[in-house]
Tab-separated table of C-alpha atoms in Angstrom:
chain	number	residue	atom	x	y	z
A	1	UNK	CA	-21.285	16.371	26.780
A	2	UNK	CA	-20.060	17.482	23.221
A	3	UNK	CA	-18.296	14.288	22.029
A	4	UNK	CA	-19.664	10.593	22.579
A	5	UNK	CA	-17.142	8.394	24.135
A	6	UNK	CA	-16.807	4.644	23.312
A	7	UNK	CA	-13.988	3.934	24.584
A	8	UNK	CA	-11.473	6.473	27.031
A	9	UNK	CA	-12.886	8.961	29.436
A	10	UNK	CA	-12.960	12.774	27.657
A	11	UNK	CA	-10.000	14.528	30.296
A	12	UNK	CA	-7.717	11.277	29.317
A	13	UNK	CA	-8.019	12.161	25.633
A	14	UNK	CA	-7.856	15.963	25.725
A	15	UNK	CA	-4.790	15.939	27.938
A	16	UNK	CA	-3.382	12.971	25.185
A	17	UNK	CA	-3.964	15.273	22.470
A	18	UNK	CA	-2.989	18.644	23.874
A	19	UNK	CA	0.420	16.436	24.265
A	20	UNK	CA	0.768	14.830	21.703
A	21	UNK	CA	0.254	18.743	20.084
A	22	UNK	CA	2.453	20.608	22.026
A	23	UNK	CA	5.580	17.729	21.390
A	24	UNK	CA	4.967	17.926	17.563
A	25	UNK	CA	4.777	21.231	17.512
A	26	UNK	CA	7.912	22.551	18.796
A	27	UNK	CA	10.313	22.236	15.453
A	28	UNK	CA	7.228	23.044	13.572
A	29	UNK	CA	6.168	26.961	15.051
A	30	UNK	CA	7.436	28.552	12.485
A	31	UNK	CA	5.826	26.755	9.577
A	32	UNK	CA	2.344	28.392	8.589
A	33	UNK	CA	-0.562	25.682	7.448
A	34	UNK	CA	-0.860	25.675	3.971
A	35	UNK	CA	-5.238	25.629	3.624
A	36	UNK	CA	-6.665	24.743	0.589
A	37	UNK	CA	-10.215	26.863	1.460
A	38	UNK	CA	-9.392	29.933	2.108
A	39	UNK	CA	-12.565	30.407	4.611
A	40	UNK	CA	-13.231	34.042	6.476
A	41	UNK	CA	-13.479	32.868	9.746
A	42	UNK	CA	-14.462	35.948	11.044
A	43	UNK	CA	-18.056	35.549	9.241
A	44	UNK	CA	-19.069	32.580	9.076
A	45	UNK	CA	-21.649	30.686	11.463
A	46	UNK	CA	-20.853	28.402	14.139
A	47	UNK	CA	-20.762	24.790	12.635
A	48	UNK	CA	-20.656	21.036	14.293
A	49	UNK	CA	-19.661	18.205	12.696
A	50	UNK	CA	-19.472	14.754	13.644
A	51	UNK	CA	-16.867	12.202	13.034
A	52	UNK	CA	-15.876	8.862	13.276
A	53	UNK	CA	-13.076	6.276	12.930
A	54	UNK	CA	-12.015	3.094	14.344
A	55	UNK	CA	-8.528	2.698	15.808
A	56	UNK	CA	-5.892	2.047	18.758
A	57	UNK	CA	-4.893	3.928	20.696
A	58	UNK	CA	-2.098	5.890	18.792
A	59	UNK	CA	-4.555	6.320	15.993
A	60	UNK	CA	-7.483	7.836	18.397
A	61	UNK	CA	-4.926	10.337	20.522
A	62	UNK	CA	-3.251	11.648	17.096
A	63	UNK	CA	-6.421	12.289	15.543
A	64	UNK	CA	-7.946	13.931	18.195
A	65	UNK	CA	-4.560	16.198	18.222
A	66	UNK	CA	-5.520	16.974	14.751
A	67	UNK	CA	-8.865	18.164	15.366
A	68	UNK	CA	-7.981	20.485	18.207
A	69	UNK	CA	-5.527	21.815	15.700
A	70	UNK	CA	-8.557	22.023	13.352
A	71	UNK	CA	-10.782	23.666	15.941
A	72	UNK	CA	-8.214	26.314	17.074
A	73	UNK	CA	-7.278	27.295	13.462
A	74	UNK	CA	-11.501	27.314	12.586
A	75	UNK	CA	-12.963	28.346	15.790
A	76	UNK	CA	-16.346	28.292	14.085
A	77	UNK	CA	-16.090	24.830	14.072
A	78	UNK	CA	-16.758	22.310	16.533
A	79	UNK	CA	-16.185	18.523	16.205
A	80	UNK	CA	-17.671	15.795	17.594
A	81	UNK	CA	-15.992	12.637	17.638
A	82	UNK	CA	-16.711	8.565	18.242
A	83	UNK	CA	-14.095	5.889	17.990
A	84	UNK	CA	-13.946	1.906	18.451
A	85	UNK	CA	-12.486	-0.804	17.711
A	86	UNK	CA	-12.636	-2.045	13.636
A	87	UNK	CA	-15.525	-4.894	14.209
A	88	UNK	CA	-16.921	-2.885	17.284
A	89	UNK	CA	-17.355	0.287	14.599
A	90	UNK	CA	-18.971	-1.369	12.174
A	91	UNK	CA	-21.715	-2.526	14.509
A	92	UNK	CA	-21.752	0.623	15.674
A	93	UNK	CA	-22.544	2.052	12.329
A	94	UNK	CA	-25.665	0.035	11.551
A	95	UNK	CA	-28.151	1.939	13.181
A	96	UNK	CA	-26.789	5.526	12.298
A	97	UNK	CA	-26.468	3.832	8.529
A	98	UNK	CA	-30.350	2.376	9.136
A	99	UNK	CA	-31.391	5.594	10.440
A	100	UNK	CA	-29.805	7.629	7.924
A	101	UNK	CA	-28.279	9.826	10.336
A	102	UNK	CA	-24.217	8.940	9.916
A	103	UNK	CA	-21.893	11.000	11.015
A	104	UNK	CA	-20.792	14.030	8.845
A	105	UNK	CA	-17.263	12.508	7.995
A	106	UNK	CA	-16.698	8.501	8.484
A	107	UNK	CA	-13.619	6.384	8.408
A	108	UNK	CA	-14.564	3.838	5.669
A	109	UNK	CA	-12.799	0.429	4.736
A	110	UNK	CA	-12.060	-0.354	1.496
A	111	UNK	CA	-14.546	-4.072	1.827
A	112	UNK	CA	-17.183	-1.657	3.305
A	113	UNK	CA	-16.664	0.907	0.097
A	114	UNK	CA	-19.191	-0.255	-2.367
A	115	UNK	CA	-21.993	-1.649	0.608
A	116	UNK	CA	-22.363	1.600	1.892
A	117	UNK	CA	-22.337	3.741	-1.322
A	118	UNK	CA	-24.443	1.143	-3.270
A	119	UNK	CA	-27.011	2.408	-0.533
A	120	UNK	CA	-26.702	5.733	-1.057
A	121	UNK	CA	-25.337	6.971	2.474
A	122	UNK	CA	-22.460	8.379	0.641
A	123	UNK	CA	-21.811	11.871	-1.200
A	124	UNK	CA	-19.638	12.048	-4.535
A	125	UNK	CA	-16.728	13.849	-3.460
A	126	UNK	CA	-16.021	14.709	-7.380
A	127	UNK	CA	-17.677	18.262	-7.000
A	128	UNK	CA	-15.961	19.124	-3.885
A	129	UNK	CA	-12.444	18.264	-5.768
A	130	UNK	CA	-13.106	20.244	-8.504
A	131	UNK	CA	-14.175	22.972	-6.303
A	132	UNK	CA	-10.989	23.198	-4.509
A	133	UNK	CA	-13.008	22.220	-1.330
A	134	UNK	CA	-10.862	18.805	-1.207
A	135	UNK	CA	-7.025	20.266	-2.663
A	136	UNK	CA	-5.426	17.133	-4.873
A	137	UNK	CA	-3.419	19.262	-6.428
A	138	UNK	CA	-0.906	16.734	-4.780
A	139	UNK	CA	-2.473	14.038	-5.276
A	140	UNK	CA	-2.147	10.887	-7.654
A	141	UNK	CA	-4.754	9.979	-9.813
A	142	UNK	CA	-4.226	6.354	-9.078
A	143	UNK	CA	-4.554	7.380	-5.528
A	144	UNK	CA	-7.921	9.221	-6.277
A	145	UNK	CA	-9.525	6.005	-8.076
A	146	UNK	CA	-8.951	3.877	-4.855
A	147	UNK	CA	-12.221	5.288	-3.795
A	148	UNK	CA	-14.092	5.504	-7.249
A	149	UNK	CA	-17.214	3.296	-7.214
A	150	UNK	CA	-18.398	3.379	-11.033
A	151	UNK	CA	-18.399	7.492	-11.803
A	152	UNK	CA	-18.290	8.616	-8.362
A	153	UNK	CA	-15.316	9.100	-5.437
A	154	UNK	CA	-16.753	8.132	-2.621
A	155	UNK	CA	-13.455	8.022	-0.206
A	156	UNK	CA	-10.525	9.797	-0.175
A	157	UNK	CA	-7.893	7.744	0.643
A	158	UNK	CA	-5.838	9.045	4.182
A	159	UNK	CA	-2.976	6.924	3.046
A	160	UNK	CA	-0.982	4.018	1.376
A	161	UNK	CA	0.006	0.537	2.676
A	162	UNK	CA	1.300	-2.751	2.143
A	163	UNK	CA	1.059	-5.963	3.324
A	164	UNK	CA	4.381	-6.703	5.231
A	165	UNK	CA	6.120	-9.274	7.929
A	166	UNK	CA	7.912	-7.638	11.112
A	167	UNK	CA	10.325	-9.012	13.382
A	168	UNK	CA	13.103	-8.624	15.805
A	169	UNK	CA	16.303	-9.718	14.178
A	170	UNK	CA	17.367	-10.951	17.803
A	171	UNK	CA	14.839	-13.356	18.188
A	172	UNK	CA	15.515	-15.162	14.873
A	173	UNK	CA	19.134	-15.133	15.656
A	174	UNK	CA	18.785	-16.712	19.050
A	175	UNK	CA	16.821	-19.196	17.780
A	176	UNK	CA	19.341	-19.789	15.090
A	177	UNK	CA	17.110	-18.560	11.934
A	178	UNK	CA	18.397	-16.139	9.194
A	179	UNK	CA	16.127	-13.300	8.610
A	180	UNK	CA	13.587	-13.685	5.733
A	181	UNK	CA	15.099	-11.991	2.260
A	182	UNK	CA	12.715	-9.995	-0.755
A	183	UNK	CA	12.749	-13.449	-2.276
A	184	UNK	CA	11.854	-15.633	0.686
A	185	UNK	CA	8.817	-18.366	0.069
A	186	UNK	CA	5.931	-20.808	1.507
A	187	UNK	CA	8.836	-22.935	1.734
A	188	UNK	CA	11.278	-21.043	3.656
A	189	UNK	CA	8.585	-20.140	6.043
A	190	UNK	CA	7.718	-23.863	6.797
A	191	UNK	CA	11.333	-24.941	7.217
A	192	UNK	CA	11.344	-22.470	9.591
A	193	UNK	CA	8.562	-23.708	11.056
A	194	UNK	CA	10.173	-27.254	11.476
A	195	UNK	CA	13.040	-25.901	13.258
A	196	UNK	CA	10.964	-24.422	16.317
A	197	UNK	CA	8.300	-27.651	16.416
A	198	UNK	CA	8.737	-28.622	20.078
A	199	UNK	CA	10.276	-25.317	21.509
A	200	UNK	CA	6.954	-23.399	22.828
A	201	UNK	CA	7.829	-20.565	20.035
A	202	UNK	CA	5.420	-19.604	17.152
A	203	UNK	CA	6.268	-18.634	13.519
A	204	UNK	CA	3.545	-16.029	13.288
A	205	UNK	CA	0.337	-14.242	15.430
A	206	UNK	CA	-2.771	-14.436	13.371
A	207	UNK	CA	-3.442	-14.577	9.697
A	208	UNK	CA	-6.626	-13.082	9.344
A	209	UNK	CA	-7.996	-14.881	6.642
A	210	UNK	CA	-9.820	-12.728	4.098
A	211	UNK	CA	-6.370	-10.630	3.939
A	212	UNK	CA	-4.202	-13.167	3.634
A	213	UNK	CA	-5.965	-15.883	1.208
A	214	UNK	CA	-6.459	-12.780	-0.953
A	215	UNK	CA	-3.067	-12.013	-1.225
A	216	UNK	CA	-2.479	-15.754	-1.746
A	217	UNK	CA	-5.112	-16.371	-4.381
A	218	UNK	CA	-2.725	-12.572	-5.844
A	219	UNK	CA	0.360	-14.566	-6.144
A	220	UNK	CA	-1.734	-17.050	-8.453
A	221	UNK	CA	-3.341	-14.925	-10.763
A	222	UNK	CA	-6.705	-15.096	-9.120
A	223	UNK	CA	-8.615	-12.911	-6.841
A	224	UNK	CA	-11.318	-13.865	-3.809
A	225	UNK	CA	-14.099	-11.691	-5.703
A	226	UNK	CA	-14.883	-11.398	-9.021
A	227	UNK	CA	-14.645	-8.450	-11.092
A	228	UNK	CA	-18.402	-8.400	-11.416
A	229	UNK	CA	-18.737	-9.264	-7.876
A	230	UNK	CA	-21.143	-11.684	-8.832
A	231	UNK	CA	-19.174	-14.686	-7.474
A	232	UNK	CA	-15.934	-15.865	-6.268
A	233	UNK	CA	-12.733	-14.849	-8.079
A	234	UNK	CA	-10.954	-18.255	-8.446
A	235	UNK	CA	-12.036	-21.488	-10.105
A	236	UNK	CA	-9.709	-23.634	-8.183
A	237	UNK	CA	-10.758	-24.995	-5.029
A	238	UNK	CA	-7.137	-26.501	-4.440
A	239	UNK	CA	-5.703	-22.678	-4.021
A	240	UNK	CA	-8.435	-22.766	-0.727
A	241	UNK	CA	-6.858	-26.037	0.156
A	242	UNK	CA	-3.298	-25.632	-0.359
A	243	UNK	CA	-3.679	-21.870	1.831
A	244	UNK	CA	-5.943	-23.305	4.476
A	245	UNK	CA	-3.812	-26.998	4.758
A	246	UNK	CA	-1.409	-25.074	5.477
A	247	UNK	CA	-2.544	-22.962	8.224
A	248	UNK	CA	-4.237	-25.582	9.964
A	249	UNK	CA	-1.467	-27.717	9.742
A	250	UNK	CA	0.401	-25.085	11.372
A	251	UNK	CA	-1.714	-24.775	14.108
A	252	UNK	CA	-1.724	-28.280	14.752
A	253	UNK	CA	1.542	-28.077	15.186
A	254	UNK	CA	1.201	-24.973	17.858
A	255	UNK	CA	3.207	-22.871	15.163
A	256	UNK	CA	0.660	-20.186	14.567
A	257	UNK	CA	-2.263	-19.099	16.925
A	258	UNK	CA	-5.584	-21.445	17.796
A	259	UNK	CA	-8.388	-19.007	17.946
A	260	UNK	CA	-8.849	-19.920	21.567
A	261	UNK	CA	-5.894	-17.940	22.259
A	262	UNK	CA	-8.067	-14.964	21.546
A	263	UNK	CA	-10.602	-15.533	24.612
A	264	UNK	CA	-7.481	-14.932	26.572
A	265	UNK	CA	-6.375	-11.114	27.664
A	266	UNK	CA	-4.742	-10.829	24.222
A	267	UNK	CA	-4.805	-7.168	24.266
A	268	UNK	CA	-2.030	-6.556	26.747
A	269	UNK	CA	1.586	-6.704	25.872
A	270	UNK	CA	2.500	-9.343	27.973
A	271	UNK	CA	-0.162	-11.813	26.888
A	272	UNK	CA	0.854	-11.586	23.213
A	273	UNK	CA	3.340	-13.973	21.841
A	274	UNK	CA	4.696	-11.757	19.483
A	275	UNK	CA	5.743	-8.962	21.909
A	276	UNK	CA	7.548	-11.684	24.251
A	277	UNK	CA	9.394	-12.897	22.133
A	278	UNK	CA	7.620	-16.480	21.789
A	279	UNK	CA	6.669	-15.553	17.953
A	280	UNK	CA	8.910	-14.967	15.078
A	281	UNK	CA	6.785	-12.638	12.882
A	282	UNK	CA	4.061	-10.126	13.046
A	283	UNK	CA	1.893	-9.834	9.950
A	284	UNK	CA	-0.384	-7.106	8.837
A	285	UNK	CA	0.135	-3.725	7.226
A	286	UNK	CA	2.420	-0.957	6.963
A	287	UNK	CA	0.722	1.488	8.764
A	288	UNK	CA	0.433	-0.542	11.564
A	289	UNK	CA	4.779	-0.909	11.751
A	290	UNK	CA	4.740	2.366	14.204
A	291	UNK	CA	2.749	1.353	16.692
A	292	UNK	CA	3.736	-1.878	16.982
A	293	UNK	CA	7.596	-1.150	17.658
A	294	UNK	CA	6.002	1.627	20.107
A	295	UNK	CA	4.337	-1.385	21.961
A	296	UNK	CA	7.294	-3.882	21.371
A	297	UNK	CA	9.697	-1.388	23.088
A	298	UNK	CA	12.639	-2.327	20.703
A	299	UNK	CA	13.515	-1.631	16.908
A	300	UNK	CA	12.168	-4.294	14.667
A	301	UNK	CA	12.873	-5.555	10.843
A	302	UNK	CA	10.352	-5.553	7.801
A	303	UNK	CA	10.012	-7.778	5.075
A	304	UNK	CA	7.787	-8.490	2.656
A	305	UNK	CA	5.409	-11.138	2.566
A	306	UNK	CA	6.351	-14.604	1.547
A	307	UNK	CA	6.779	-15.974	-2.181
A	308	UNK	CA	7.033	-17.071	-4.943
A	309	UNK	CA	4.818	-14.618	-6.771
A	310	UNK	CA	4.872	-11.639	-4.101
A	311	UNK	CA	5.040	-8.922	-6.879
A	312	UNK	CA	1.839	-10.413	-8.139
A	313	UNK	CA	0.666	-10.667	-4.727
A	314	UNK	CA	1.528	-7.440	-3.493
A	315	UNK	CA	-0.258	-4.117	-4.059
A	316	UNK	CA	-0.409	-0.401	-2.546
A	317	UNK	CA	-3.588	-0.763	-0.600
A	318	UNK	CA	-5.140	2.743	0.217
A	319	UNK	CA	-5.026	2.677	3.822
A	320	UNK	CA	-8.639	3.624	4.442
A	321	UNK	CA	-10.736	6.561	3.601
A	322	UNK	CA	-12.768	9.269	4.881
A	323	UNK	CA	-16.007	9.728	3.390
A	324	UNK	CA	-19.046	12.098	3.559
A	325	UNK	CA	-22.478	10.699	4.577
A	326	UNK	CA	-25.156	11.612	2.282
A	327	UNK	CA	-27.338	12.848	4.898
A	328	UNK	CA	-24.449	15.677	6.261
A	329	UNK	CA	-26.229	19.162	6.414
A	330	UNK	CA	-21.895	20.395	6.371
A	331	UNK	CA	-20.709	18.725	3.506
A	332	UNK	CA	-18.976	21.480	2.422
A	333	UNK	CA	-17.162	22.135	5.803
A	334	UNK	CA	-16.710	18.390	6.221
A	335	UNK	CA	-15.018	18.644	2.434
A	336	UNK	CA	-12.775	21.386	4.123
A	337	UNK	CA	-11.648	19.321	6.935
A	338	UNK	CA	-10.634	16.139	5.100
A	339	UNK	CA	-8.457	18.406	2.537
A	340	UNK	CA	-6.929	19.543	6.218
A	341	UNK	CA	-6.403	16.063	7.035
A	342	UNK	CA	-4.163	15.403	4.114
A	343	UNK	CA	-2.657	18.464	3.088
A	344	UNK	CA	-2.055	20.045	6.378
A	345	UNK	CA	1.538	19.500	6.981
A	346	UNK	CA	1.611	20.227	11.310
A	347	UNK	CA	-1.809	17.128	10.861
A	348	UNK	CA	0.167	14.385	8.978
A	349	UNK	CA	3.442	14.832	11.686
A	350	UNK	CA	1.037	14.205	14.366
A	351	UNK	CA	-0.581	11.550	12.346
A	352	UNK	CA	2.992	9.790	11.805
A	353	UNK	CA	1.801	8.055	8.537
A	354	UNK	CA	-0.055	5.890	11.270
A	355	UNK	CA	-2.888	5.656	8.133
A	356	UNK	CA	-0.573	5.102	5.753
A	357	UNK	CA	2.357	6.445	3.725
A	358	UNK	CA	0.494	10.203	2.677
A	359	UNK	CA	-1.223	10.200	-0.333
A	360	UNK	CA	0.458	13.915	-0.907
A	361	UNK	CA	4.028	13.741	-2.593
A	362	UNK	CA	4.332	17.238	-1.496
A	363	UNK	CA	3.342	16.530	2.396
A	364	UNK	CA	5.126	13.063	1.813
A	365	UNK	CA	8.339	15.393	0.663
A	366	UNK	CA	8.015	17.717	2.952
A	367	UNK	CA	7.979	15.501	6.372
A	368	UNK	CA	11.005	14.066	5.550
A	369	UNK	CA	12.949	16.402	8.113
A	370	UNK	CA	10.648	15.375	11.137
A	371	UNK	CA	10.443	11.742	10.642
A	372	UNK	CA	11.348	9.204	13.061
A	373	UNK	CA	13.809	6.185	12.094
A	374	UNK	CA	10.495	4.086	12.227
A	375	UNK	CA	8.302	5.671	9.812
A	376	UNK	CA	11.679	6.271	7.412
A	377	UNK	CA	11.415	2.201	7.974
A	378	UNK	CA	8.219	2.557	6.692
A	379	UNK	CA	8.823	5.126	3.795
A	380	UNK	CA	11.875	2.754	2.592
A	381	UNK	CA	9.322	-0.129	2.248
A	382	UNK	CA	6.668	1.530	0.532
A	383	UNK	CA	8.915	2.821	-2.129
A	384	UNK	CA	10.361	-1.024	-2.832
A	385	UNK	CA	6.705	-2.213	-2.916
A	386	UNK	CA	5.748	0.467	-5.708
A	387	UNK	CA	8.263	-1.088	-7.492
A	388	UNK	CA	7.655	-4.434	-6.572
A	389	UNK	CA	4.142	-4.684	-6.776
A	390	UNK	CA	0.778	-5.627	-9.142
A	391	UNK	CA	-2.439	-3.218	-9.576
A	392	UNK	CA	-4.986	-3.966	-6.543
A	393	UNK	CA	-8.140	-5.725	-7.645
A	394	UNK	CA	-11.336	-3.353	-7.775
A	395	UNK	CA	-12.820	-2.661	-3.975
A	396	UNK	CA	-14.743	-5.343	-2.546
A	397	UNK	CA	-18.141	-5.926	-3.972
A	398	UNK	CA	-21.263	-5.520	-1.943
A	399	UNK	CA	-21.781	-8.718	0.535
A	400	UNK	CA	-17.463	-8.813	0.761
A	401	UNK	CA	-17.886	-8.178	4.641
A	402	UNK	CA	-20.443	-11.114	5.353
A	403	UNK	CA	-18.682	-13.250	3.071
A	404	UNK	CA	-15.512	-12.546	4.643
A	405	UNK	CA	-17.817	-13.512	8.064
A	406	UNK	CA	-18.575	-16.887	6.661
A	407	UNK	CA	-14.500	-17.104	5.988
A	408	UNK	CA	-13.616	-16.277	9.536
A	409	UNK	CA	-16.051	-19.091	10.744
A	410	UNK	CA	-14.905	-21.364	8.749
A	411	UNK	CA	-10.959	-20.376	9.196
A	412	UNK	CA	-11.814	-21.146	13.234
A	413	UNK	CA	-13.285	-24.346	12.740
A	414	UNK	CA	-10.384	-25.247	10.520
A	415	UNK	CA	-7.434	-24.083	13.038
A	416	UNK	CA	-9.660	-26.467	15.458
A	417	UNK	CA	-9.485	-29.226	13.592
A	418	UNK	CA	-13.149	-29.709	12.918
A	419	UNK	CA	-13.335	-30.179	9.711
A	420	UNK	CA	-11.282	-30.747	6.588
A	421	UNK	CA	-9.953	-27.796	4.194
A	422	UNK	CA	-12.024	-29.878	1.386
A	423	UNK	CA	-14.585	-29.258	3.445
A	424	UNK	CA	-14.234	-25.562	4.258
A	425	UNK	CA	-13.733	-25.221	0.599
A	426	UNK	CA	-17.012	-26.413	-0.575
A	427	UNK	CA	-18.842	-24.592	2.113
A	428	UNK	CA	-17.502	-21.522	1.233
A	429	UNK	CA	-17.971	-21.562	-2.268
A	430	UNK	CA	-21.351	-22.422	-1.401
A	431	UNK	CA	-22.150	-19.757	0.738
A	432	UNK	CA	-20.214	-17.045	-0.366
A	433	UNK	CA	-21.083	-16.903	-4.481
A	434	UNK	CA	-25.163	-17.299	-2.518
A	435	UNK	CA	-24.213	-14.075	-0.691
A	436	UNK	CA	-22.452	-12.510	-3.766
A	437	UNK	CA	-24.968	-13.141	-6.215
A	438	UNK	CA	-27.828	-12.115	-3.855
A	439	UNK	CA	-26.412	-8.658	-3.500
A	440	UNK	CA	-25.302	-8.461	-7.421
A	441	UNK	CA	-28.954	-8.510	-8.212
């Protein structure tokens, strides 16, 4: 069998993306891709290459539609693919990353970044930009040093996104709440916390810590890591108690989710507060607005996160990347393919920004006539953030992803109500700057 499947049976996803193809392309057959490589097809050898991302399923059928465009436009190319889950993929990973044997192109995370090219597993991309192998002729510089590491690219970014809150402006209305403003705060969001104590509703779904802390430590003028990556980012432990008070206070009050909710059937629609209308808001980031108002079945409002201090907090987050493993025997043909990715304009209407707003003004520019209301939701937001927004702190230092780990443990035991945020503080100073200063060495 020619692609590994982790998750959905091969016919399911060939018939998903031969779909998803054919609807796309109907008011786009008379556009011609616009390739950056300019390969004779004709004489070249037969080539595999193996790739892999994490993702739902919007994310997993759209890129697979991409591919087969890939593969019917380069016939000497085959592609292997393997998806998962986010946590699922990184455990995945491990042994390909321990065997040096990775995948020709991976989906990398920004926290993951520095780990992974500290080791060596991944190429420069420099060379293959200023070969024309990787086309940024389009692209932003800023956008382009989201994936340096010291004087190396090692990601290019497949889009931009924000933090952001969604809702359903019915919901808040029936429950007699006005709809959160650019300038709403902590404060607003706990008032309206105090006016649904008692009713069986939630404010929010889940916070997931490292994300959110980080963008609260933002609106403070601190950061979680340091800029060495040495340590922690903040001096303060009261930031760490204020944030986490707070949530666990909320959860005491059945306002946001207990982590035992998660052993439930979460997955499915109907076991999610959120999409039945027994929670307010839906946090996360802007790439994933589409496929959550494809899931909620019903248009739905975006604001920004809460204040005072969002435009400190804020910043355009490169969605995630795609990245070359060091040990690829295609680099060059896996260069080729991520160029396709983002400059390909028939790709990024399949994709539906579902990675982020494109990090090409002229693709961005140019999908504007195919767009659905949702991702012009999406577009609209983005372009307030730029202007309402701070620089993003470097990428994670190596050891981000186990200190985040430690976070997550800690952030359960505190929505229990097994220990104190004093405590959860100390601890994860304590084990965190360990972990950071172990892998600074």
């Amino acid at each position: 069998m020619r692609r590994k499947q982790w998750m959905f049976g091969r016919r399911y996803r060939r018939y998903m993306g031969l779909f998803l193809t054919l609807v796309w392309m109907i008011p786009l057959l008379g556009c011609a891709a616009r390739l950056a490589d300019g390969v004779d097809k004709a004489a070249v050898e037969p080539i595999t290459l193996r790739i892999a991302w994490w993702g739902g399923d919007f994310r997993n059928n759209a890129t697979i539609a991409v591919i087969d465009r890939y593969e019917r436009l380069y016939p000497h190319v085959r592609i292997e693919f393997e998806y998962s889950s986010f946590y699922e993929y990184w455990k995945r990973l491990a042994p390909y990353a321990a065997g040096n044997a990775l995948p020709d192109i991976i989906q990398m995370d920004i926290s993951y970044l520095s780990q992974y090219s500290s080791l060596e597993l991944l190429e420069d991309l420099t060379p293959y930009m200023e070969s024309g192998a990787i086309d940024v002729t389009d692209i932003s510089r800023q956008q382009l040093d989201g994936g340096r590491i010291g004087g190396g690219i090692y990601g290019l970014s497949l889009g931009t996104n924000a933090l952001l809150t969604m809702y359903d402006p019915q919901i808040l209305k029936a429950h007699g709440i006005q709809p959160p403003t650019p300038s709403w705060t902590w404060e607003d969001f706990d008032q309206m916390g105090e006016q649904l104590l008692d009713k069986g509703v939630y404010l929010g779904t889940s916070f997931t810590p490292e994300q959110f802390f980080a963008y609260y430590l933002r609106q403070h003028g601190a950061a979680l890591y340091a800029a060495d990556g040495a340590g922690l980012g903040y001096k303060d432990d009261q930031l760490f108690i204020d944030y986490f008070g707070r949530m666990q206070r909320l959860a005491r009050d059945k306002l946001i989710f207990a982590p035992d909710i998660w052993t439930s059937d979460i997955g499915k629609a109907d076991a999610d507060p959120f999409y039945t209308g027994d929670a307010l808001f839906s946090v996360g980031y802007s790439n994933q607005f589409i496929s959550t108002v494809q899931r909620y079945g019903k248009p739905l409002a975006i604001a920004p996160m809460p204040g005072p201090g969002s435009k400190a907090g804020l910043f355009m987050k490169p969605g995630m990347f795609f990245s070359i493993a060091g040990n690829s025997k295609h680099k060059e043909e896996a260069a080729r393919f991520i160029s396709f990715f983002v400059n390909d304009l028939e790709a990024n209407v399949l994709l539906k920004g579902e990675r982020g707003v494109p990090v090409s003004s002229r693709i961005k520019e140019e999908m504007m006539p195919y767009i659905e209301p949702e991702l012009a939701q999406v577009f609209d937001y983005m372009n307030w953030v730029e202007r309402n927004s701070s620089p993003m702190d470097p990428p994670d230092p190596v050891g981000a992803s186990e200190a985040a780990a430690v976070l997550r443990d800690l952030y359960d035991l505190l929505l229990f109500g097994r220990m104190t945020p004093q405590e959860a503080a100390k601890q994860f100073r304590e084990q965190a700057e360990q972990i950071l200063a172990r892998n600074a060495r």
